[in-house]
Short mmCIF file of C-alpha atoms in Angstrom, two decimals:
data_model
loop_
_atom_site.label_atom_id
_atom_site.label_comp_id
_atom_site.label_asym_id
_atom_site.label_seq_id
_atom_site.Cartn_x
_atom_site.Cartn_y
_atom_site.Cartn_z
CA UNK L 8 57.73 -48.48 -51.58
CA UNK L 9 57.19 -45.59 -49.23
CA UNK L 10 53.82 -44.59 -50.39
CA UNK L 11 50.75 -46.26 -48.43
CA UNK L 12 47.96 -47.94 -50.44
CA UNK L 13 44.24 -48.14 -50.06
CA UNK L 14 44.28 -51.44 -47.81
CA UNK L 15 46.99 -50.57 -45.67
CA UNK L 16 45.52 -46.84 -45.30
CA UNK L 17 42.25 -48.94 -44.66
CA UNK L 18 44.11 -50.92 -41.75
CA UNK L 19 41.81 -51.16 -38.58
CA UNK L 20 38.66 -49.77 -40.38
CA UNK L 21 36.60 -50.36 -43.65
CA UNK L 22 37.57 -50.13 -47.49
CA UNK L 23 34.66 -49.96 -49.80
CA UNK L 24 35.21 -51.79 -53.44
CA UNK L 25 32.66 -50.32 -55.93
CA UNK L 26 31.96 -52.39 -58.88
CA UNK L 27 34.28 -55.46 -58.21
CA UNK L 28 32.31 -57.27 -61.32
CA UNK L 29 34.30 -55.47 -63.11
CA UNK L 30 38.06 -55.80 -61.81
CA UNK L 31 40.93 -57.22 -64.24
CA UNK L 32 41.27 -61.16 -63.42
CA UNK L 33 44.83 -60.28 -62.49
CA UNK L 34 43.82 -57.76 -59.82
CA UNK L 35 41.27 -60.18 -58.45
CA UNK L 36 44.01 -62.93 -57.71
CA UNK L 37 45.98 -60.08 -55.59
CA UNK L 38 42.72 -59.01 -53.65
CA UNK L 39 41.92 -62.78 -53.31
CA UNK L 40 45.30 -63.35 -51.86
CA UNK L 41 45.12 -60.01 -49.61
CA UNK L 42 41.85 -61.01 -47.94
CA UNK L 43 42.85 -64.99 -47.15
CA UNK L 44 46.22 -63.69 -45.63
CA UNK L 45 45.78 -60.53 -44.16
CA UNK L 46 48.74 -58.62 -45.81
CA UNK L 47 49.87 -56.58 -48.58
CA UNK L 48 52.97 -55.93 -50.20
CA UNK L 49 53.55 -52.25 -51.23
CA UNK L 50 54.57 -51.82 -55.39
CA UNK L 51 58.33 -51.93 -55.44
CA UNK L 52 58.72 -53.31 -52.17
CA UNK L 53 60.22 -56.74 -50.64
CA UNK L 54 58.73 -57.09 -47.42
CA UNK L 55 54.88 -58.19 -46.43
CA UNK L 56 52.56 -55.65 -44.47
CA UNK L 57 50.34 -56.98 -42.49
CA UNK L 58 46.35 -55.41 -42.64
CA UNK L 59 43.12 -56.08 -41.11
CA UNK L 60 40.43 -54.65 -43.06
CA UNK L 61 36.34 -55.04 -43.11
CA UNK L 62 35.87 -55.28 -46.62
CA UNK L 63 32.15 -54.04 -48.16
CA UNK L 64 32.31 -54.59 -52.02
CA UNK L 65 28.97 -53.94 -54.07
CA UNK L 66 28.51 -54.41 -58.01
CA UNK L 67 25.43 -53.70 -60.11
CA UNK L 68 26.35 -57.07 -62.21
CA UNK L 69 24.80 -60.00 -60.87
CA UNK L 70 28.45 -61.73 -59.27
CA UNK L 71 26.98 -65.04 -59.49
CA UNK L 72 26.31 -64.83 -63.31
CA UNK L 73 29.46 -63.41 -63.81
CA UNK L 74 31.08 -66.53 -62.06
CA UNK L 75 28.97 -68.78 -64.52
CA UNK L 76 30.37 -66.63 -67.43
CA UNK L 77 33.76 -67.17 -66.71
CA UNK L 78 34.27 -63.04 -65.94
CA UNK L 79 34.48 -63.45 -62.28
CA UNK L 80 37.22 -65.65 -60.18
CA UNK L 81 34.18 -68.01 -58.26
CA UNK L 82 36.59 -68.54 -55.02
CA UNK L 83 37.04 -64.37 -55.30
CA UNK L 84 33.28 -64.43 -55.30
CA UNK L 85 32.50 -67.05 -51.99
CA UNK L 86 35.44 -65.32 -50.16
CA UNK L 87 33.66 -62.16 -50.24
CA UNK L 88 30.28 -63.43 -49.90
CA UNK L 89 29.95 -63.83 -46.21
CA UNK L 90 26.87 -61.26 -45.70
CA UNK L 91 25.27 -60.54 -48.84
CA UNK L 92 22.87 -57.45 -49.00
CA UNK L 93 20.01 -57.40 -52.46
CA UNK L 94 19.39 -53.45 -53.14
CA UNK L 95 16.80 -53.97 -55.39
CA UNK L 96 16.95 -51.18 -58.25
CA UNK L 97 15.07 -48.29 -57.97
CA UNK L 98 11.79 -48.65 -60.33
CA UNK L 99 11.25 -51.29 -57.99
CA UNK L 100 10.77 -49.45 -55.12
CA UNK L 101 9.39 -46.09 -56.15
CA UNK L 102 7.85 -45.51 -52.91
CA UNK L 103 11.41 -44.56 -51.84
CA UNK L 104 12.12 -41.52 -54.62
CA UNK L 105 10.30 -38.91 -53.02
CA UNK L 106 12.73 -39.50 -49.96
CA UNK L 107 15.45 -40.38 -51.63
CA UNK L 108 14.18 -36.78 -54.32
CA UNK L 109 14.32 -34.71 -50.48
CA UNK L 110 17.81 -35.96 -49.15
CA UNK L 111 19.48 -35.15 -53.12
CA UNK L 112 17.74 -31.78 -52.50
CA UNK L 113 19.32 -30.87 -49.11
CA UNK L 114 23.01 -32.41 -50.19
CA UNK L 115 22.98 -30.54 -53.85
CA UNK L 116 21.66 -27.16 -52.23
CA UNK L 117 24.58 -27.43 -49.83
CA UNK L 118 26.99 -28.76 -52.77
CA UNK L 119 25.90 -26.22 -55.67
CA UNK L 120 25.25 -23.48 -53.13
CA UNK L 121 21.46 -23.30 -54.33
CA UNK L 122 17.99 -22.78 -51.78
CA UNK L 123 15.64 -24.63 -54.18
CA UNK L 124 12.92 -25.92 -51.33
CA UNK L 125 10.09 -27.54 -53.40
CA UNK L 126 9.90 -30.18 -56.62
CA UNK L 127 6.59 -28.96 -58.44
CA UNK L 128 4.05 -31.82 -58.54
CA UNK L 129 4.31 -32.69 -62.09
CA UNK L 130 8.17 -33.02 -61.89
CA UNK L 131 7.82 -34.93 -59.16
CA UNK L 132 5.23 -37.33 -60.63
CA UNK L 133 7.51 -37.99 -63.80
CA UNK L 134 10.72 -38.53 -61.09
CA UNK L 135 8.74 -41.18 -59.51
CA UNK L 136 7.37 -43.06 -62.76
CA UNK L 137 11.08 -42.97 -65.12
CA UNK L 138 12.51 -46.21 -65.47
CA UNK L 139 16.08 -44.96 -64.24
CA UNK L 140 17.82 -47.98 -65.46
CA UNK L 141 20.66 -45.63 -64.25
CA UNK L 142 19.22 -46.18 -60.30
CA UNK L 143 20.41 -43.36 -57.58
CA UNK L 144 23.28 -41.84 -59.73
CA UNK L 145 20.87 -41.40 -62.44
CA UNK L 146 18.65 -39.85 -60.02
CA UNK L 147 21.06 -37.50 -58.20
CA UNK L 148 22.35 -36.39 -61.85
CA UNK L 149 18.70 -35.74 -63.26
CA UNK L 150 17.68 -33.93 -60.34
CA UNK L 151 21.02 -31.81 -60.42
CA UNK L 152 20.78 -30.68 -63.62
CA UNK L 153 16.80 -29.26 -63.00
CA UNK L 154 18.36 -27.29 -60.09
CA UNK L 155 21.27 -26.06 -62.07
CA UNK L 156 18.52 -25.00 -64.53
CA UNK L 157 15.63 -23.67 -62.29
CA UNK L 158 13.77 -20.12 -62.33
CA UNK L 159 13.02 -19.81 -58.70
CA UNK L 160 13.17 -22.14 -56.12
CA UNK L 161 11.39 -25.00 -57.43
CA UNK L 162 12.27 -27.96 -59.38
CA UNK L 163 10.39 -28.00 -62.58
CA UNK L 164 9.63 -30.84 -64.91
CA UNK L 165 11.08 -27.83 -67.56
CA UNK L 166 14.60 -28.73 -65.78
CA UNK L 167 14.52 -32.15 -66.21
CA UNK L 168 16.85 -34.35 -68.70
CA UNK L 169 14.46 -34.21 -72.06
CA UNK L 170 15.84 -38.05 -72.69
CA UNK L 171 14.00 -38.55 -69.42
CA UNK L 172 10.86 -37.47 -70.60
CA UNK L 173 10.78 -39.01 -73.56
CA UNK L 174 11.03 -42.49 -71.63
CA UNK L 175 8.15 -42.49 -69.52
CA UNK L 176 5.47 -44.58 -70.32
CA UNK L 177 2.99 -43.33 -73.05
CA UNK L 178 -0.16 -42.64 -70.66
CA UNK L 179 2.40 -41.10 -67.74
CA UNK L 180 3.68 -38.90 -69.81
CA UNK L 181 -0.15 -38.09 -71.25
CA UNK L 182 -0.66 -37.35 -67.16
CA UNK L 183 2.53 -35.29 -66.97
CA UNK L 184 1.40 -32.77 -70.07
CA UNK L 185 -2.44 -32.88 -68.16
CA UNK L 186 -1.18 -31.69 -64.95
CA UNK L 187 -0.17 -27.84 -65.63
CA UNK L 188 -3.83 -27.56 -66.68
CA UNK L 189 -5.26 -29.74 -64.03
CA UNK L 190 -3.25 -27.71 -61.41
CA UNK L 191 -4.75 -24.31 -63.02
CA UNK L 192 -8.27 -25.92 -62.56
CA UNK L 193 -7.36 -27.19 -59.19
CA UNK L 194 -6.65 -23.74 -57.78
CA UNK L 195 -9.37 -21.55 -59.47
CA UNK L 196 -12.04 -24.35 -57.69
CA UNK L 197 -10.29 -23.55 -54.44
CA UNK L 198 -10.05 -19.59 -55.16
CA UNK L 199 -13.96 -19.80 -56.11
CA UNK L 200 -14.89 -21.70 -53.14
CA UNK L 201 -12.84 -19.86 -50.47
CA UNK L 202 -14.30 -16.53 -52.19
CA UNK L 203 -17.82 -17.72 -52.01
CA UNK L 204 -17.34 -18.45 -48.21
CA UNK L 205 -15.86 -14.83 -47.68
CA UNK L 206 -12.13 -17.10 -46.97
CA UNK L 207 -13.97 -19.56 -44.50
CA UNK L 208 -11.92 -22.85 -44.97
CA UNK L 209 -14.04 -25.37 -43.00
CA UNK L 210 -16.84 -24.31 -45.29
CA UNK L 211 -15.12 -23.94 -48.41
CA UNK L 212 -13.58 -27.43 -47.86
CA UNK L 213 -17.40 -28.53 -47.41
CA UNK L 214 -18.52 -27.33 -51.19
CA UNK L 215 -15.12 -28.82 -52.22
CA UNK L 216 -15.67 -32.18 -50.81
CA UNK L 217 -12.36 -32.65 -49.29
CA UNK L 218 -11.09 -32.93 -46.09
CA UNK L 219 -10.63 -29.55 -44.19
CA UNK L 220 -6.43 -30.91 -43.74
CA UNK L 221 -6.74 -31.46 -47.74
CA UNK L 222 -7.77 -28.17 -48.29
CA UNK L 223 -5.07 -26.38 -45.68
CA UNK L 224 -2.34 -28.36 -47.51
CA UNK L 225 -3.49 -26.91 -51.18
CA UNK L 226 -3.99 -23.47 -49.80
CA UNK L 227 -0.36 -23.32 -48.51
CA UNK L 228 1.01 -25.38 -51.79
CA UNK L 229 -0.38 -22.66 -54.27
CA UNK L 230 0.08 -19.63 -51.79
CA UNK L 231 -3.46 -18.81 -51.77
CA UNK L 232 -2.86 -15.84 -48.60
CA UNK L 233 -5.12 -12.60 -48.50
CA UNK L 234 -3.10 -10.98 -51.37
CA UNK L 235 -3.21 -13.96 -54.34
CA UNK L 236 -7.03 -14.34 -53.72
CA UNK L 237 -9.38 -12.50 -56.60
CA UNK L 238 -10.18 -8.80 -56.00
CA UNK L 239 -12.99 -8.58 -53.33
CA UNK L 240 -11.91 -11.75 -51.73
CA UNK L 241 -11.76 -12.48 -48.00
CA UNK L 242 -9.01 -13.52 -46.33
CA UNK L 243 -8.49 -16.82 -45.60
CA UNK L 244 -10.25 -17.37 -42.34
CA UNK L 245 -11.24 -20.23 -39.48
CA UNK L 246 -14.76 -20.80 -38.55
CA UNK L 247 -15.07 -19.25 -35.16
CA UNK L 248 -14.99 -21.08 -32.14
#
């Protein structure tokens, strides 16, 4: 009786209820009686405490269906339904992994005590196409486990969880394998070209047939200074103005 609980350590903030699909029907009839009014009664005790509390509860079950199956109390489910917010899950919006791939980067190099600055292309490309039916968490513990498991300080698609691999979609993961090789092709074009120009980019990018910004951005992603070009190579240089 002289031991706080969540709600009343909650009292004059926010308490955040993760997967309330899946309370016990017993527990949902004390937080349905907590949040119509406003108090709480500590385990062992005799007397009510009163509480205010914003209450944010997400689940990854629809609630509604679990109403209509009988697993969920339905005036639990309208009481906390007063501003409801759709995630959708995250192989519906894979235009958000490569941000979402950065943030995990910068928290788990902080967290693991790791500099790993870069996710190689082809890891990157298989990150974006999984089906994580696991969403974020799946994410965050993929991408973990490559860091854990990287060489240098890149994420490699060597890192990530094999399972992972296996579940991409039959011509993405036919992409994935063709990268490495692609990548090798990319960057002896570029080393031939910039060679062949004596390290001028603006004409190098001109034999290439890409944009002079293209060619800037694949020079600094495979590190192509004075000292990786060929023997007898130029230096990578600007036309002059």
């Amino acid at each position: 009786r002289d031991h706080k609980g969540m709600f009343e350590e909650a009292n004059g903030g926010t308490i955040f209820l993760d997967e309330v699909a899946d309370m016990p029907m017993a527990l949902q009839v004390k937080l349905l009686r907590t949040l119509q009014e406003s108090h709480i009664r500590r385990l062992g005790d005799e007397r009510d405490v009163p509480v205010d509390v914003r209450v944010v509860a997400a689940s990854a079950r629809s609630l509604s269906e679990a109403v209509a199956a009988g697993q969920f109390r339905g005036d639990l489910f309208y009481r906390l339904n007063v501003i409801s917010l759709h995630v959708p899950a995250l192989r519906e919006r894979r235009q958000d992994i490569p941000l979402l791939v950065a943030h995990l980067l910068e928290r788990l190099n902080e967290r693991l005590g790791l500099a790993l600055s870069k996710v190689a292309s082809d890891a990157m490309a298989a990150l974006i196409d999984a089906p994580w039916n696991g969403n974020v968490r799946e994410l965050e513990n993929a991408l973990e486990r490559a860091m854990v498991l990287a060489e240098g300080d890149e994420v490699t698609l060597k890192g990530l969880p094999q399972g992972l691999v296996e579940q991409l979609p039959s011509e993405v993961a036919a992409n994935v394998e063709l990268r490495p090789a692609l990548r090798r092709t990319e960057e002896r074009l570029i080393r031939d070209a910039l060679n062949s120009t004596q390290g001028n980019r603006t004409q190098a990018a001109q034999r290439l047939g890409v944009s002079h910004r293209t060619l800037l951005y694949k020079i600094r992603e495979y590190g192509l200074g004075d000292d990786e070009l060929p023997a007898g190579g130029a230096g990578v240089q600007e036309d002059a103005k």
